[in-house]
Each structure stands twice: as structure tokens, then as C-alpha cells.
mmCIF file of C-alpha atoms and ligand atoms in Angstrom:
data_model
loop_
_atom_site.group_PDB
_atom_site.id
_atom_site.type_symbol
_atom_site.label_atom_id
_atom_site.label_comp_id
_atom_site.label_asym_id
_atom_site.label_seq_id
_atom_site.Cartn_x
_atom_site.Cartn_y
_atom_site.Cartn_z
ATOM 1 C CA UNK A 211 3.225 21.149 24.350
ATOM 2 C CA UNK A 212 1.277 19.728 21.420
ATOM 3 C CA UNK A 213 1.607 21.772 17.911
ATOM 4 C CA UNK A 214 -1.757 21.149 16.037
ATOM 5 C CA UNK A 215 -1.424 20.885 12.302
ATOM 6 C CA UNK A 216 -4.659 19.050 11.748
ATOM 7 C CA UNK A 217 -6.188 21.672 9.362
ATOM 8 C CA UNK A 218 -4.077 23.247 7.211
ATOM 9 C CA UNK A 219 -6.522 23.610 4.008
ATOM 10 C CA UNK A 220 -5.535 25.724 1.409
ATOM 11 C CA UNK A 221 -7.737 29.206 1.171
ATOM 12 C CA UNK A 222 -8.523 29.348 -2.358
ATOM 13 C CA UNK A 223 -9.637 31.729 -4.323
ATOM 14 C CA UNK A 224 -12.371 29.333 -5.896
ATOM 15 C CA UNK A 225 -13.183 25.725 -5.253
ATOM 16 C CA UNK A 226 -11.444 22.892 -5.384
ATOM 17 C CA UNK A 227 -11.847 19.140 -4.986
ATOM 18 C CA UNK A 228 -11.537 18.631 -1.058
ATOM 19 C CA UNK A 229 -8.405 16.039 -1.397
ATOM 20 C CA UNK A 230 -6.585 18.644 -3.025
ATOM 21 C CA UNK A 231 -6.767 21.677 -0.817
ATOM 22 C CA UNK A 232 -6.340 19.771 1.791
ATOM 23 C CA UNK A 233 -3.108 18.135 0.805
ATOM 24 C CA UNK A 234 -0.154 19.660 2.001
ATOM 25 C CA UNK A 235 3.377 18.745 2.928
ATOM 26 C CA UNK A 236 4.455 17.872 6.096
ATOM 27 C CA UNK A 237 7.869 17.242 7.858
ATOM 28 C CA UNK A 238 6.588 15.774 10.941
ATOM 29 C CA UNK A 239 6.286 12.297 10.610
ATOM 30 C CA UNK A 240 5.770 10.610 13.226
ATOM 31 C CA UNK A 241 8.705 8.169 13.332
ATOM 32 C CA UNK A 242 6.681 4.879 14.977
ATOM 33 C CA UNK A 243 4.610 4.794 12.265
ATOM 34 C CA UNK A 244 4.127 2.019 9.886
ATOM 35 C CA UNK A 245 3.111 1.690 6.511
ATOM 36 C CA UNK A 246 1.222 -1.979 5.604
ATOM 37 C CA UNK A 247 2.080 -3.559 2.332
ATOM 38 C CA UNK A 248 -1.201 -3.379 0.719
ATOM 39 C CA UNK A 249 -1.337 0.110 1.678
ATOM 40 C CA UNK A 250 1.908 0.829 0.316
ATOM 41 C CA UNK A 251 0.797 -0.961 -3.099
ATOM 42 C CA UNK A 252 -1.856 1.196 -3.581
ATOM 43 C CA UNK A 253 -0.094 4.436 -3.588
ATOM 44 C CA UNK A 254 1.959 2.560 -6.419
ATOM 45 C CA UNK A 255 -0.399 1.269 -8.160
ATOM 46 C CA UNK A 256 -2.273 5.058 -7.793
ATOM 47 C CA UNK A 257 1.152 6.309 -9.577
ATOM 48 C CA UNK A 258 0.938 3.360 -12.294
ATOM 49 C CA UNK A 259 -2.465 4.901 -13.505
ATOM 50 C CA UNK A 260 -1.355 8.322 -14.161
ATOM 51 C CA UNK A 261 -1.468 8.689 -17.688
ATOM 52 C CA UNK A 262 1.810 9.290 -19.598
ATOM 53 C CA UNK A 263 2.876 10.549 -23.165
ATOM 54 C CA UNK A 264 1.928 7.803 -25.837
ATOM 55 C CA UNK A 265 1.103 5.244 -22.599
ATOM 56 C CA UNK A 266 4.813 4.977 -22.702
ATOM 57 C CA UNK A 267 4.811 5.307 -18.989
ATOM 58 C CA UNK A 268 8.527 6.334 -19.132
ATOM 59 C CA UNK A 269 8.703 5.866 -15.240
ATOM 60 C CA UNK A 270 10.122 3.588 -12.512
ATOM 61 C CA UNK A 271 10.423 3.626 -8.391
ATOM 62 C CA UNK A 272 12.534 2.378 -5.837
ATOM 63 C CA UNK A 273 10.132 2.202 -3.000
ATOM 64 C CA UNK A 274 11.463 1.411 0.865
ATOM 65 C CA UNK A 275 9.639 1.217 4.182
ATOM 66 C CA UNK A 276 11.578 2.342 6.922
ATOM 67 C CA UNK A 277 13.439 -0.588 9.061
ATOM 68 C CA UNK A 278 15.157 -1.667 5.712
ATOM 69 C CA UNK A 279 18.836 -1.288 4.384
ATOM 70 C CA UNK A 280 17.081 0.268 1.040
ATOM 71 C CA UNK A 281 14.985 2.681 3.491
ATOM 72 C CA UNK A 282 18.776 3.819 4.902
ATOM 73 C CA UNK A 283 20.435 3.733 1.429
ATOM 74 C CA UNK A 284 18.127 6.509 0.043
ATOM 75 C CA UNK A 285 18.299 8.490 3.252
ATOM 76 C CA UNK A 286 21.809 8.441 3.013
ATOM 77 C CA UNK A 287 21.416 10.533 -0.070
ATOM 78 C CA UNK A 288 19.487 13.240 1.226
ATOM 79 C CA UNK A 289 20.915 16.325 1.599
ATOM 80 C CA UNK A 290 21.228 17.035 5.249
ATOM 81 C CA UNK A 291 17.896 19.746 5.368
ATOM 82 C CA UNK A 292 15.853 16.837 4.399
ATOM 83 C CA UNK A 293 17.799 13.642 6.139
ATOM 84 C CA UNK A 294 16.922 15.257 9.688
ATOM 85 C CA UNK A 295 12.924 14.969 9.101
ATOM 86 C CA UNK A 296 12.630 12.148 6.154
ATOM 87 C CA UNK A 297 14.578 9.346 8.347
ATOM 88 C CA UNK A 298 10.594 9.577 10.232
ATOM 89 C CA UNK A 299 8.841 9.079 7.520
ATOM 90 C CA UNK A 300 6.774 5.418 6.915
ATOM 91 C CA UNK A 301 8.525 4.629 3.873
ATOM 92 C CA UNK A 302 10.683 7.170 0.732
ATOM 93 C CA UNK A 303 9.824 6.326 -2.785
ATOM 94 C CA UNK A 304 12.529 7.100 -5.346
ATOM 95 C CA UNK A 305 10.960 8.213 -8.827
ATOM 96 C CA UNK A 306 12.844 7.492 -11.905
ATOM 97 C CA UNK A 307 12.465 8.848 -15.028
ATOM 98 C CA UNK A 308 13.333 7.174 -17.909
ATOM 99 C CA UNK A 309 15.296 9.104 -20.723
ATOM 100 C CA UNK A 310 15.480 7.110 -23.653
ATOM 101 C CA UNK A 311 14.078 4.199 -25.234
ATOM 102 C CA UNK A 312 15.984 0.546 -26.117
ATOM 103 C CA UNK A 313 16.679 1.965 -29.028
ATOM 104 C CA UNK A 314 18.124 5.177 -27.813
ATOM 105 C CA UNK A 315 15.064 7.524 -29.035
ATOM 106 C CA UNK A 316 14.628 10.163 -26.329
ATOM 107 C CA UNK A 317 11.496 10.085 -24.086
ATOM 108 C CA UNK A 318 10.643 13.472 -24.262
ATOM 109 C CA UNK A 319 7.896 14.221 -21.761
ATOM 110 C CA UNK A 320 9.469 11.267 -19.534
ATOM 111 C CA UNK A 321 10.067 13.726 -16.697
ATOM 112 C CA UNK A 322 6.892 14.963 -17.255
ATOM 113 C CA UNK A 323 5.104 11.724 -16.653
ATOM 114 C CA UNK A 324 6.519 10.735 -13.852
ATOM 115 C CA UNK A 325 5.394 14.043 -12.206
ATOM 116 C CA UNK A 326 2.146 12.945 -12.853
ATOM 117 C CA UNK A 327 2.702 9.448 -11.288
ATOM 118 C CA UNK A 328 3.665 11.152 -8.279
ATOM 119 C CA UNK A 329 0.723 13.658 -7.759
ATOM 120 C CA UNK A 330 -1.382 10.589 -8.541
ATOM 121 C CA UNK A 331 0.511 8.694 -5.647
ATOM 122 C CA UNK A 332 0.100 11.872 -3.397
ATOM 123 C CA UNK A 333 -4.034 12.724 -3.642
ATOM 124 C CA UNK A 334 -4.320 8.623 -3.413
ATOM 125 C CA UNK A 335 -2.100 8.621 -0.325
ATOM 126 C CA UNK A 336 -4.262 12.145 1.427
ATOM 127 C CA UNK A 337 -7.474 10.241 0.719
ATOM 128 C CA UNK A 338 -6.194 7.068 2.481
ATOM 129 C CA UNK A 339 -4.876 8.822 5.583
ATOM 130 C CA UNK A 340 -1.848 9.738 5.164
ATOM 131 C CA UNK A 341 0.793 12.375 4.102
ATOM 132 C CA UNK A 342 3.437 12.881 1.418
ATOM 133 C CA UNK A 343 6.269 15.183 1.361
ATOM 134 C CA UNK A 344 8.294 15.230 -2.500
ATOM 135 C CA UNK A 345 11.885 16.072 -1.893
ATOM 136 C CA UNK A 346 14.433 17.231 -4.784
ATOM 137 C CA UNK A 347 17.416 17.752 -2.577
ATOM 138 C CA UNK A 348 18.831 14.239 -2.710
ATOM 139 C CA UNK A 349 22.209 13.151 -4.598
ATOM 140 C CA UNK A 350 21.436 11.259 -7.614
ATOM 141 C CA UNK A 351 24.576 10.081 -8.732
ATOM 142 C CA UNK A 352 24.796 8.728 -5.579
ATOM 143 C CA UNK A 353 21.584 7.084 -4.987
ATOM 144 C CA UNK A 354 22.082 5.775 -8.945
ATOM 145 C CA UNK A 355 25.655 4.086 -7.905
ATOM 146 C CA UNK A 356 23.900 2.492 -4.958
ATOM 147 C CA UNK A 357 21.193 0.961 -7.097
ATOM 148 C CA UNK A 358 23.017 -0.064 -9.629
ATOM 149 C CA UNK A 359 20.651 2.241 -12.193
ATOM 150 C CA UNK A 360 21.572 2.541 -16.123
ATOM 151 C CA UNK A 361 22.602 5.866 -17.811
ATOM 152 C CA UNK A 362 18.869 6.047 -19.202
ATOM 153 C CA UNK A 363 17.046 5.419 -15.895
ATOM 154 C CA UNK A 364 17.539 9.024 -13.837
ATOM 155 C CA UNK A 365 16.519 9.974 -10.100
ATOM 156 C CA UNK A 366 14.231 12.523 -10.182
ATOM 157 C CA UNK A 367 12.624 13.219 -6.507
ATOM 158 C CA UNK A 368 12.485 11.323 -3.555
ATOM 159 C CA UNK A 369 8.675 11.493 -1.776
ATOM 160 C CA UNK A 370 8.593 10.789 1.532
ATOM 161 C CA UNK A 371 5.124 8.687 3.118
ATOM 162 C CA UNK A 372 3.881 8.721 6.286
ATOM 163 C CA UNK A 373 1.912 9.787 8.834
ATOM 164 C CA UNK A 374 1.568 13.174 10.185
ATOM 165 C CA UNK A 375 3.010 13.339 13.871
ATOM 166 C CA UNK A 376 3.281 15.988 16.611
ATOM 167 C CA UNK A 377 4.477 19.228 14.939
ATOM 168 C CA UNK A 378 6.087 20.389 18.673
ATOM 169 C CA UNK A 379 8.920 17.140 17.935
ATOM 170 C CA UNK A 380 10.422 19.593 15.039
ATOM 171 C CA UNK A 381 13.432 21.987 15.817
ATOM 172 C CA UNK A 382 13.479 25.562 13.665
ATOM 173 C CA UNK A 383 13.581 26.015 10.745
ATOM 174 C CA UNK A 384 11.619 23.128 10.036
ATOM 175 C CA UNK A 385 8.564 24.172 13.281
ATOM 176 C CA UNK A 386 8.181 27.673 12.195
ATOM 177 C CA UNK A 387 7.813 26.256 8.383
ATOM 178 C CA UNK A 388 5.414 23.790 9.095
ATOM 179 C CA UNK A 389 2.629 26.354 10.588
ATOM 180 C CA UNK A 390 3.685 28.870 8.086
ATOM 181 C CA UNK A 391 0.645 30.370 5.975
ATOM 182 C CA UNK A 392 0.739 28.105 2.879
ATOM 183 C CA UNK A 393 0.660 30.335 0.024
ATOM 184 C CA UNK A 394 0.274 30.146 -3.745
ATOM 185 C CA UNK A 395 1.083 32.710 -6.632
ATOM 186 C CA UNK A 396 -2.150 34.522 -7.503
ATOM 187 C CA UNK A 397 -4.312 32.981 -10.629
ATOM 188 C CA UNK A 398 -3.796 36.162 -12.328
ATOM 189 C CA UNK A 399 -0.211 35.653 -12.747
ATOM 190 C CA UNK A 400 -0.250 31.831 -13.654
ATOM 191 C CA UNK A 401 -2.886 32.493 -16.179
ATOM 192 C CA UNK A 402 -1.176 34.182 -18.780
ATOM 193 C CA UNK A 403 -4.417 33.411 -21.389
ATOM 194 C CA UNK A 404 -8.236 32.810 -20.091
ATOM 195 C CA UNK A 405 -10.268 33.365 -23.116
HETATM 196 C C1 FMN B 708 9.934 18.435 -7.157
HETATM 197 C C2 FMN B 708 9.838 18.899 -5.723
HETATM 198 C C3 FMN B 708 10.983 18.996 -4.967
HETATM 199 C C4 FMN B 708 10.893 19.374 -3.618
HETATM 200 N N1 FMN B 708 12.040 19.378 -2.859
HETATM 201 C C5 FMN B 708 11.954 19.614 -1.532
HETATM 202 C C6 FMN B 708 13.107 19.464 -0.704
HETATM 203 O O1 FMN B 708 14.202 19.106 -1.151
HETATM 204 N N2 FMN B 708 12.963 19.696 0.639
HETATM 205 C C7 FMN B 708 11.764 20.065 1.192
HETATM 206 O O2 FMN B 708 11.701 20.240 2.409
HETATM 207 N N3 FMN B 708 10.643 20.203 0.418
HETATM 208 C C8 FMN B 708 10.702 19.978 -0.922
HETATM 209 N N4 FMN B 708 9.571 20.064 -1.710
HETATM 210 C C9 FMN B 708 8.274 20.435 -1.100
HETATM 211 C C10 FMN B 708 7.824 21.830 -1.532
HETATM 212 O O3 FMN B 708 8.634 22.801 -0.894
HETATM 213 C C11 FMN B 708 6.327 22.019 -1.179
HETATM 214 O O4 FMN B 708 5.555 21.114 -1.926
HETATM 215 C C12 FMN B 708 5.876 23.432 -1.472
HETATM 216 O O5 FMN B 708 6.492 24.338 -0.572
HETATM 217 C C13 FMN B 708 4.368 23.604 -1.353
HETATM 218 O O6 FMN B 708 3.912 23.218 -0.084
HETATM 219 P P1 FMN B 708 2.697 22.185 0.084
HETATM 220 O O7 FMN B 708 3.089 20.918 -0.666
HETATM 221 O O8 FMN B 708 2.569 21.976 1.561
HETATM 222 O O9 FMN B 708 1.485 22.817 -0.517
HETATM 223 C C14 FMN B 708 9.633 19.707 -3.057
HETATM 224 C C15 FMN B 708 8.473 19.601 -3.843
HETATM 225 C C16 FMN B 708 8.568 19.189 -5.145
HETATM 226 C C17 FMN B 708 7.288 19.063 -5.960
#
């Protein structure tokens, strides 16, 4: 049996830019998959165009295509919910904000920015083809010792790349989430002022 997930375009209550209602976040990868190099360098250099507080760009990645000993080091700090889907994914990129300056001054909005580097990485990645799933439930400290990362450079998210595979391949809790109604808080209640 084949699970379609081929349309799953947010309903919204007004339009939007086609890239982003159709964006969503998958967890079935298909695990042959492979991401090419200049592919891969485009979804980075995507995320190196966001813009960032003061052009500081306070933000650096780790990025690893699956088939590599990097690709395995950052599954290996996945919490186990997300290790059993993001081991199929093309490639995991490892976004790093960083805290404070040389001279210790705090980068304030640095967490901020990289956010933006990543949804910049994500619409570029939908409009070439593929899929991106962000993941918080890693182990920094972990994935810092690995890599050898300074006190001021901090693991924020792990977003998994690929591309979209057969939905059926998933076991529950991840099938029945994946063709779940995708659902957002009403405008009313994000809105708090619309003058
Ligand atoms: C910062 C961040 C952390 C997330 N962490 C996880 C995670 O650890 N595991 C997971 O399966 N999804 C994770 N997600 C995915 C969200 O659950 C997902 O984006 C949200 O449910 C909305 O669904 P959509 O992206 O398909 O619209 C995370 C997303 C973000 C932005």
C-alpha cells in the first residue's frame, strides 16, 4: 500500500505565496535518496542571505550528507523520536548560533538570526524539490563535544533535507502524524494589534 502525501497545502484563511503553504514537514524520507553538492550549496548559500541584526550574521552550520561519519555523529545526538526517521533523510544541517562577539559583547538577536537562515534554507529547499524537517530534540552538549565547538558557538536545531518518500514505510506515531490535518492557531489570536 502506497500512502500519498503529495498535497498537503496549508488551507489558509487568506493567501499566501505558493512555496509557503505548500511547505510542510515531513518524516518520510526516502532513505536512497541523494543530495548533489551544488544542490546542497544552495540551500546554504539560501541561509547565508537571510538578513541578520546589524549584518552580523551571528550564525554557523555543520552540514552532513548521509554516507558520512559527520552524517552519523549528529544522528547520534538525536533523541530517539527523531533518530528513527532523520537517519533517511539526504543530508542534517546543524545550526549554530553564535552568542557573543571576540570581545565577549553578547549577540543579542543571534538566535534570532539564525532562525531566519533556516526558513530561508527551507522555502529555497521546497522550491528546488525537496523537503525539510527542523528538529529541536537533539543533545547539544553532546553534538558540541563531538565538534569540538567553543562556549560562544551553541547548537540550536538540527534540519533534516531530503526527499519526500512513501508515507506507508512509517510505523505510528510517526504515519498517523504525517496525514494529520496541519493546523495553525487562528490570526485572531496571533494578532494581538491590526490597526
Ligand atoms: C525549532 C523547531 C524544533 C522542532 N523540533 C522537532 C522535533 O524535535 N521533532 C519533530 O518531529 N519535529 C520538530 N519540529 C517540527 C514541528 O513540529 C513542525 O514544524 C510543526 O509541527 C509544524 O508543521 P509543518 O512544518 O509541517 O507545518 C520542530 C520545528 C522547529 C521550528
Amino acid at each position: 500500500m502506497t500512502i500519498s502525501t503529495s498535497d498537503r497545502r496549508a488551507i489558509t484563511s487568506h493567501p499566501i505565496a505558493d512555496v509557503l503553504a505548500e511547505r510542510w514537514s515531513p518524516r518520510s524520507f526516502d532513505p536512497t535518496a541523494e543530495i548533489a553538492d551544488a544542490q546542497f550549496t544552495t540551500l546554504l548559500e539560501a541561509a547565508r542571505w537571510a538578513p541578520s541584526a546589524s549584518n552580523l550574521q551571528p550564525v554557523r552550520f555543520i552540514a552532513a550528507r548521509r554516507g558520512t561519519a559527520e552524517f552519523d555523529a549528529i544522528v547520534d545526538t538525536l533523541v530517539g523520536f527523531n533518530q528513527v526517521w532523520a537517519v533517511r533523510a539526504s543530508a542534517l544541517v546543524v545550526g549554530i548560533a553564535v552568542t557573543a562577539g571576540p570581545d565577549g559583547t553578547p549577540y543579542r538577536w543571534a538566535e534570532y538570526d539564525l532562525g531566519q537562515t533556516i526558513a530561508h534554507l527551507s522555502v529555497q529547499a521546497h522550491s528546488d524539490g525537496l523537503h525539510v524537517h527542523q528538529i529541536g530534540g537533539f543533545e547539544p552538549q553532546a553534538l558540541a563535544r563531538h565538534f569540538g565547538l567553543a562556549d560562544t558557538l551553541v547548537a540550536v536545531s538540527v534540519t533534516a533535507i531530503g526527499t519526500r518518500g512513501d508515507a506507508a514505510a512509517l510505523v505510528e506515531p510517526y504515519l498517523s502524524r504525517e496525514v494529520a490535518d496541519r493546523q495553525r492557531l487562528p490570526l485572531d489570536d496571533l494578532v494581538l494589534v491590526f490597526a
